[in-house]
């Protein structure tokens, strides 16, 4: 099935550093969602984006809907140990489908 | 947090036995989904529902069936469980309107088929 290309696949960072990750697609999307998943739990929605060029923040997290509508970016500023987890992007195409397509995930590890 | 519960949360079953997983929502959302999550594959859609008694297949629907007799409940059935169906299963809901749409996930069910 179709998946989004998400990068990086994993990253180790020092506490206090900023983090960037992105998702790209061959299809145009009208919705981008970013999730965080902790071990043994379901994905939790962090940020939702609905318009090309939109920039939305949630605390230390900032996400952007790419102007081409084929990509999205998530930034985490001043990382802390509890940011550890897997971050997923998800998108919904403009074809009127009810389905969401998911990225492969970025595993983030923060070193105190 | 969205009001989504899944039951059971953990289950171990034997090959060839039927298994039913339940998803219950209190949000009155129209759309419900079942995904499986496996290492190296991410989240893959099994089936989804766009209303009571309205369901459709996802990308990995073979060996699974679903039913939705009430807005709040979406059942996933493995008619005859196989070891390849060992996975973590997530239910999700959304209320897709003409514009904005968000999808929320349940806590998951870890299924082991021995």
JSON list of C-alpha atoms in Angstrom, two decimals, chain A residues 1-111:
[
{"chain": "A", "resi": 1, "resn": "UNK", "atom": "CA", "xyz": [0.00, 0.00, 0.00]},
{"chain": "A", "resi": 2, "resn": "UNK", "atom": "CA", "xyz": [0.95, 3.61, -0.40]},
{"chain": "A", "resi": 3, "resn": "UNK", "atom": "CA", "xyz": [3.05, 5.14, 2.35]},
{"chain": "A", "resi": 4, "resn": "UNK", "atom": "CA", "xyz": [4.57, 8.49, 2.88]},
{"chain": "A", "resi": 5, "resn": "UNK", "atom": "CA", "xyz": [8.33, 8.92, 2.86]},
{"chain": "A", "resi": 6, "resn": "UNK", "atom": "CA", "xyz": [9.30, 10.13, 6.31]},
{"chain": "A", "resi": 7, "resn": "UNK", "atom": "CA", "xyz": [12.82, 11.13, 7.30]},
{"chain": "A", "resi": 8, "resn": "UNK", "atom": "CA", "xyz": [14.94, 10.64, 9.20]},
{"chain": "A", "resi": 9, "resn": "UNK", "atom": "CA", "xyz": [14.02, 7.13, 10.28]},
{"chain": "A", "resi": 10, "resn": "UNK", "atom": "CA", "xyz": [15.67, 7.67, 13.64]},
{"chain": "A", "resi": 11, "resn": "UNK", "atom": "CA", "xyz": [17.74, 10.25, 15.44]},
{"chain": "A", "resi": 12, "resn": "UNK", "atom": "CA", "xyz": [19.69, 10.64, 18.64]},
{"chain": "A", "resi": 13, "resn": "UNK", "atom": "CA", "xyz": [19.87, 14.15, 19.98]},
{"chain": "A", "resi": 14, "resn": "UNK", "atom": "CA", "xyz": [21.06, 15.90, 23.12]},
{"chain": "A", "resi": 15, "resn": "UNK", "atom": "CA", "xyz": [18.56, 17.42, 25.50]},
{"chain": "A", "resi": 16, "resn": "UNK", "atom": "CA", "xyz": [17.98, 21.04, 24.59]},
{"chain": "A", "resi": 17, "resn": "UNK", "atom": "CA", "xyz": [18.61, 20.61, 20.88]},
{"chain": "A", "resi": 18, "resn": "UNK", "atom": "CA", "xyz": [16.07, 21.37, 18.18]},
{"chain": "A", "resi": 19, "resn": "UNK", "atom": "CA", "xyz": [14.71, 18.55, 16.02]},
{"chain": "A", "resi": 20, "resn": "UNK", "atom": "CA", "xyz": [13.39, 18.55, 12.46]},
{"chain": "A", "resi": 21, "resn": "UNK", "atom": "CA", "xyz": [11.65, 15.82, 10.51]},
{"chain": "A", "resi": 22, "resn": "UNK", "atom": "CA", "xyz": [9.64, 15.75, 7.31]},
{"chain": "A", "resi": 23, "resn": "UNK", "atom": "CA", "xyz": [7.27, 13.76, 5.16]},
{"chain": "A", "resi": 24, "resn": "UNK", "atom": "CA", "xyz": [6.96, 13.77, 1.41]},
{"chain": "A", "resi": 25, "resn": "UNK", "atom": "CA", "xyz": [4.37, 12.33, -0.92]},
{"chain": "A", "resi": 26, "resn": "UNK", "atom": "CA", "xyz": [3.82, 11.86, -4.62]},
{"chain": "A", "resi": 27, "resn": "UNK", "atom": "CA", "xyz": [0.19, 12.88, -4.14]},
{"chain": "A", "resi": 28, "resn": "UNK", "atom": "CA", "xyz": [-1.33, 16.22, -3.27]},
{"chain": "A", "resi": 29, "resn": "UNK", "atom": "CA", "xyz": [-2.86, 16.29, 0.20]},
{"chain": "A", "resi": 30, "resn": "UNK", "atom": "CA", "xyz": [-5.55, 18.49, 1.72]},
{"chain": "A", "resi": 31, "resn": "UNK", "atom": "CA", "xyz": [-4.80, 17.47, 5.31]},
{"chain": "A", "resi": 32, "resn": "UNK", "atom": "CA", "xyz": [-1.58, 16.69, 7.15]},
{"chain": "A", "resi": 33, "resn": "UNK", "atom": "CA", "xyz": [-1.58, 15.23, 10.66]},
{"chain": "A", "resi": 34, "resn": "UNK", "atom": "CA", "xyz": [1.35, 14.68, 13.01]},
{"chain": "A", "resi": 35, "resn": "UNK", "atom": "CA", "xyz": [1.25, 12.07, 15.77]},
{"chain": "A", "resi": 36, "resn": "UNK", "atom": "CA", "xyz": [3.47, 10.89, 18.61]},
{"chain": "A", "resi": 37, "resn": "UNK", "atom": "CA", "xyz": [3.39, 7.30, 19.81]},
{"chain": "A", "resi": 38, "resn": "UNK", "atom": "CA", "xyz": [4.83, 6.09, 23.09]},
{"chain": "A", "resi": 39, "resn": "UNK", "atom": "CA", "xyz": [5.64, 2.40, 23.62]},
{"chain": "A", "resi": 40, "resn": "UNK", "atom": "CA", "xyz": [2.54, 0.30, 24.23]},
{"chain": "A", "resi": 41, "resn": "UNK", "atom": "CA", "xyz": [0.14, 3.13, 23.44]},
{"chain": "A", "resi": 42, "resn": "UNK", "atom": "CA", "xyz": [-1.83, 4.46, 20.53]},
{"chain": "A", "resi": 43, "resn": "UNK", "atom": "CA", "xyz": [-0.71, 7.42, 18.41]},
{"chain": "A", "resi": 44, "resn": "UNK", "atom": "CA", "xyz": [-1.66, 10.78, 19.90]},
{"chain": "A", "resi": 45, "resn": "UNK", "atom": "CA", "xyz": [-2.53, 13.65, 17.59]},
{"chain": "A", "resi": 46, "resn": "UNK", "atom": "CA", "xyz": [-0.13, 16.58, 18.00]},
{"chain": "A", "resi": 47, "resn": "UNK", "atom": "CA", "xyz": [-0.91, 18.98, 15.18]},
{"chain": "A", "resi": 48, "resn": "UNK", "atom": "CA", "xyz": [-3.34, 19.14, 12.25]},
{"chain": "A", "resi": 49, "resn": "UNK", "atom": "CA", "xyz": [-2.75, 21.22, 9.11]},
{"chain": "A", "resi": 50, "resn": "UNK", "atom": "CA", "xyz": [-5.35, 22.08, 6.47]},
{"chain": "A", "resi": 51, "resn": "UNK", "atom": "CA", "xyz": [-3.95, 24.74, 4.13]},
{"chain": "A", "resi": 52, "resn": "UNK", "atom": "CA", "xyz": [-0.86, 24.97, 1.95]},
{"chain": "A", "resi": 53, "resn": "UNK", "atom": "CA", "xyz": [1.73, 27.15, 3.66]},
{"chain": "A", "resi": 54, "resn": "UNK", "atom": "CA", "xyz": [-0.01, 26.88, 7.05]},
{"chain": "A", "resi": 55, "resn": "UNK", "atom": "CA", "xyz": [2.30, 27.03, 10.06]},
{"chain": "A", "resi": 56, "resn": "UNK", "atom": "CA", "xyz": [0.84, 25.76, 13.35]},
{"chain": "A", "resi": 57, "resn": "UNK", "atom": "CA", "xyz": [2.37, 25.47, 16.80]},
{"chain": "A", "resi": 58, "resn": "UNK", "atom": "CA", "xyz": [1.56, 23.35, 19.82]},
{"chain": "A", "resi": 59, "resn": "UNK", "atom": "CA", "xyz": [3.89, 24.31, 22.65]},
{"chain": "A", "resi": 60, "resn": "UNK", "atom": "CA", "xyz": [7.44, 23.50, 21.56]},
{"chain": "A", "resi": 61, "resn": "UNK", "atom": "CA", "xyz": [6.17, 21.79, 18.41]},
{"chain": "A", "resi": 62, "resn": "UNK", "atom": "CA", "xyz": [5.72, 23.57, 15.10]},
{"chain": "A", "resi": 63, "resn": "UNK", "atom": "CA", "xyz": [4.48, 21.99, 11.90]},
{"chain": "A", "resi": 64, "resn": "UNK", "atom": "CA", "xyz": [4.12, 23.35, 8.40]},
{"chain": "A", "resi": 65, "resn": "UNK", "atom": "CA", "xyz": [1.99, 22.33, 5.42]},
{"chain": "A", "resi": 66, "resn": "UNK", "atom": "CA", "xyz": [4.28, 22.55, 2.39]},
{"chain": "A", "resi": 67, "resn": "UNK", "atom": "CA", "xyz": [3.30, 24.97, -0.36]},
{"chain": "A", "resi": 68, "resn": "UNK", "atom": "CA", "xyz": [3.43, 22.21, -2.97]},
{"chain": "A", "resi": 69, "resn": "UNK", "atom": "CA", "xyz": [0.88, 20.29, -0.81]},
{"chain": "A", "resi": 70, "resn": "UNK", "atom": "CA", "xyz": [3.12, 17.24, -1.15]},
{"chain": "A", "resi": 71, "resn": "UNK", "atom": "CA", "xyz": [5.16, 17.65, 2.00]},
{"chain": "A", "resi": 72, "resn": "UNK", "atom": "CA", "xyz": [5.05, 18.63, 5.64]},
{"chain": "A", "resi": 73, "resn": "UNK", "atom": "CA", "xyz": [7.59, 19.40, 8.34]},
{"chain": "A", "resi": 74, "resn": "UNK", "atom": "CA", "xyz": [7.63, 19.02, 12.12]},
{"chain": "A", "resi": 75, "resn": "UNK", "atom": "CA", "xyz": [10.04, 20.86, 14.35]},
{"chain": "A", "resi": 76, "resn": "UNK", "atom": "CA", "xyz": [10.57, 20.34, 18.08]},
{"chain": "A", "resi": 77, "resn": "UNK", "atom": "CA", "xyz": [12.43, 23.07, 19.89]},
{"chain": "A", "resi": 78, "resn": "UNK", "atom": "CA", "xyz": [14.56, 22.62, 23.01]},
{"chain": "A", "resi": 79, "resn": "UNK", "atom": "CA", "xyz": [13.97, 18.87, 23.25]},
{"chain": "A", "resi": 80, "resn": "UNK", "atom": "CA", "xyz": [13.45, 17.22, 26.63]},
{"chain": "A", "resi": 81, "resn": "UNK", "atom": "CA", "xyz": [13.66, 13.53, 27.63]},
{"chain": "A", "resi": 82, "resn": "UNK", "atom": "CA", "xyz": [9.88, 13.03, 27.44]},
{"chain": "A", "resi": 83, "resn": "UNK", "atom": "CA", "xyz": [10.00, 13.86, 23.71]},
{"chain": "A", "resi": 84, "resn": "UNK", "atom": "CA", "xyz": [11.29, 10.32, 23.19]},
{"chain": "A", "resi": 85, "resn": "UNK", "atom": "CA", "xyz": [8.98, 8.28, 21.01]},
{"chain": "A", "resi": 86, "resn": "UNK", "atom": "CA", "xyz": [7.97, 7.65, 17.44]},
{"chain": "A", "resi": 87, "resn": "UNK", "atom": "CA", "xyz": [6.56, 10.50, 15.40]},
{"chain": "A", "resi": 88, "resn": "UNK", "atom": "CA", "xyz": [4.25, 9.76, 12.48]},
{"chain": "A", "resi": 89, "resn": "UNK", "atom": "CA", "xyz": [2.88, 11.92, 9.75]},
{"chain": "A", "resi": 90, "resn": "UNK", "atom": "CA", "xyz": [-0.41, 11.16, 8.04]},
{"chain": "A", "resi": 91, "resn": "UNK", "atom": "CA", "xyz": [-2.13, 12.72, 5.08]},
{"chain": "A", "resi": 92, "resn": "UNK", "atom": "CA", "xyz": [-5.47, 12.71, 3.36]},
{"chain": "A", "resi": 93, "resn": "UNK", "atom": "CA", "xyz": [-5.59, 13.23, -0.38]},
{"chain": "A", "resi": 94, "resn": "UNK", "atom": "CA", "xyz": [-7.90, 15.53, -2.30]},
{"chain": "A", "resi": 95, "resn": "UNK", "atom": "CA", "xyz": [-9.70, 12.67, -3.99]},
{"chain": "A", "resi": 96, "resn": "UNK", "atom": "CA", "xyz": [-12.54, 12.66, -1.51]},
{"chain": "A", "resi": 97, "resn": "UNK", "atom": "CA", "xyz": [-11.41, 9.45, 0.11]},
{"chain": "A", "resi": 98, "resn": "UNK", "atom": "CA", "xyz": [-12.02, 8.75, 3.77]},
{"chain": "A", "resi": 99, "resn": "UNK", "atom": "CA", "xyz": [-8.62, 7.14, 4.06]},
{"chain": "A", "resi": 100, "resn": "UNK", "atom": "CA", "xyz": [-5.43, 8.44, 5.60]},
{"chain": "A", "resi": 101, "resn": "UNK", "atom": "CA", "xyz": [-1.95, 7.50, 4.46]},
{"chain": "A", "resi": 102, "resn": "UNK", "atom": "CA", "xyz": [0.78, 7.13, 7.08]},
{"chain": "A", "resi": 103, "resn": "UNK", "atom": "CA", "xyz": [4.48, 7.77, 7.15]},
{"chain": "A", "resi": 104, "resn": "UNK", "atom": "CA", "xyz": [6.92, 5.13, 8.30]},
{"chain": "A", "resi": 105, "resn": "UNK", "atom": "CA", "xyz": [7.78, 7.03, 11.47]},
{"chain": "A", "resi": 106, "resn": "UNK", "atom": "CA", "xyz": [10.76, 8.83, 12.97]},
{"chain": "A", "resi": 107, "resn": "UNK", "atom": "CA", "xyz": [12.13, 7.31, 16.17]},
{"chain": "A", "resi": 108, "resn": "UNK", "atom": "CA", "xyz": [13.46, 10.04, 18.42]},
{"chain": "A", "resi": 109, "resn": "UNK", "atom": "CA", "xyz": [15.85, 9.40, 21.28]},
{"chain": "A", "resi": 110, "resn": "UNK", "atom": "CA", "xyz": [16.92, 12.20, 23.57]},
{"chain": "A", "resi": 111, "resn": "UNK", "atom": "CA", "xyz": [20.10, 11.98, 25.59]}
]
